[in-house]
C-alpha positions as YAML, in Angstrom:
chain: A
units: angstrom
residues:
- id: 1
  name: ASN
  ca: [0.00, 0.00, 0.00]
- id: 2
  name: LEU
  ca: [1.04, 3.56, -0.73]
- id: 3
  name: VAL
  ca: [1.96, 6.30, 1.78]
- id: 4
  name: ILE
  ca: [2.39, 9.87, 0.48]
- id: 5
  name: ASN
  ca: [4.42, 12.45, 2.41]
- id: 6
  name: PHE
  ca: [4.07, 15.93, 0.95]
- id: 7
  name: ILE
  ca: [7.08, 18.25, 1.12]
- id: 8
  name: ASP
  ca: [6.87, 21.83, 2.43]
- id: 9
  name: SER
  ca: [6.70, 23.39, -1.04]
- id: 10
  name: VAL
  ca: [3.35, 21.71, -1.77]
- id: 11
  name: THR
  ca: [0.55, 24.09, -0.80]
- id: 12
  name: GLU
  ca: [-2.36, 22.81, -2.89]
- id: 13
  name: ILE
  ca: [-3.79, 19.49, -4.05]
- id: 14
  name: TYR
  ca: [-5.83, 19.76, -7.24]
- id: 15
  name: SER
  ca: [-9.32, 18.37, -7.70]
- id: 16
  name: TYR
  ca: [-9.36, 14.63, -8.44]
- id: 17
  name: ALA
  ca: [-5.54, 14.47, -8.03]
- id: 18
  name: PHE
  ca: [-5.65, 11.03, -6.40]
- id: 19
  name: ALA
  ca: [-9.22, 9.97, -7.20]
- id: 20
  name: MET
  ca: [-9.77, 6.21, -7.47]
- id: 21
  name: ASN
  ca: [-6.24, 5.37, -6.29]
- id: 22
  name: ASN
  ca: [-6.93, 2.13, -4.48]
- id: 23
  name: ALA
  ca: [-3.29, 1.68, -3.39]
- id: 24
  name: LEU
  ca: [-3.32, 4.86, -1.30]
- id: 25
  name: LEU
  ca: [-3.32, 4.06, 2.42]
- id: 26
  name: THR
  ca: [-1.98, 7.17, 4.20]
- id: 27
  name: VAL
  ca: [-1.48, 10.84, 3.28]
- id: 28
  name: ASN
  ca: [0.76, 13.13, 5.36]
- id: 29
  name: PHE
  ca: [0.58, 16.84, 4.60]
- id: 30
  name: SER
  ca: [3.13, 19.46, 5.60]
- id: 31
  name: GLU
  ca: [2.29, 22.60, 7.59]
- id: 32
  name: ASN
  ca: [2.07, 24.58, 4.34]
- id: 33
  name: ILE
  ca: [-0.99, 22.91, 2.79]
- id: 34
  name: THR
  ca: [-3.75, 25.50, 2.33]
- id: 35
  name: LYS
  ca: [-6.11, 23.99, -0.25]
- id: 36
  name: ILE
  ca: [-7.38, 20.52, -1.07]
- id: 37
  name: GLY
  ca: [-9.38, 20.45, -4.28]
- id: 38
  name: LYS
  ca: [-12.82, 18.93, -4.64]
- id: 39
  name: ASN
  ca: [-12.80, 15.12, -4.70]
- id: 40
  name: ALA
  ca: [-9.01, 15.01, -4.46]
- id: 41
  name: PHE
  ca: [-9.27, 11.63, -2.73]
- id: 42
  name: LYS
  ca: [-12.62, 10.46, -4.07]
- id: 43
  name: ASP
  ca: [-13.16, 6.69, -4.06]
- id: 44
  name: CYS
  ca: [-9.74, 5.88, -2.58]
- id: 45
  name: LYS
  ca: [-11.09, 2.71, -1.04]
- id: 46
  name: SER
  ca: [-7.92, 1.79, 0.91]
- id: 47
  name: LEU
  ca: [-7.33, 5.29, 2.32]
- id: 48
  name: LYS
  ca: [-7.43, 5.08, 6.11]
- id: 49
  name: THR
  ca: [-5.44, 8.08, 7.39]
- id: 50
  name: ILE
  ca: [-5.03, 11.72, 6.38]
- id: 51
  name: ASN
  ca: [-2.72, 13.77, 8.60]
- id: 52
  name: ILE
  ca: [-3.09, 17.54, 8.27]
- id: 53
  name: PRO
  ca: [-1.06, 19.54, 10.79]
- id: 54
  name: SER
  ca: [-2.24, 22.88, 9.40]
- id: 55
  name: THR
  ca: [-5.38, 24.60, 10.61]
- id: 56
  name: ARG
  ca: [-5.47, 26.69, 7.44]
- id: 57
  name: VAL
  ca: [-7.42, 24.04, 5.52]
- id: 58
  name: HIS
  ca: [-11.18, 24.47, 5.78]
- id: 59
  name: PRO
  ca: [-12.78, 21.37, 7.41]
- id: 60
  name: ILE
  ca: [-15.31, 21.05, 4.58]
- id: 61
  name: ALA
  ca: [-12.39, 20.16, 2.30]
- id: 62
  name: ILE
  ca: [-12.11, 16.82, 4.04]
- id: 63
  name: GLN
  ca: [-15.15, 14.65, 3.49]
- id: 64
  name: LYS
  ca: [-15.40, 10.91, 3.13]
- id: 65
  name: SER
  ca: [-16.81, 9.84, -0.23]
- id: 66
  name: HIS
  ca: [-19.55, 7.25, -0.23]
- id: 67
  name: LYS
  ca: [-21.05, 5.32, -3.12]
...
């Protein structure tokens, strides 16, 4: 399974960037993340953990997708 650790220079994740990636298990963001696009992690069925240390990301940006 896949773990992604974003470096400090990444501030935004585009819409659908990782959609339907069934290998993705964990995502670790840096303090500099400010925007997560719509459905960036849609239908990532193996995704269990998203770590966001920043409080600059609006909570609505993080929603579990259901089908």
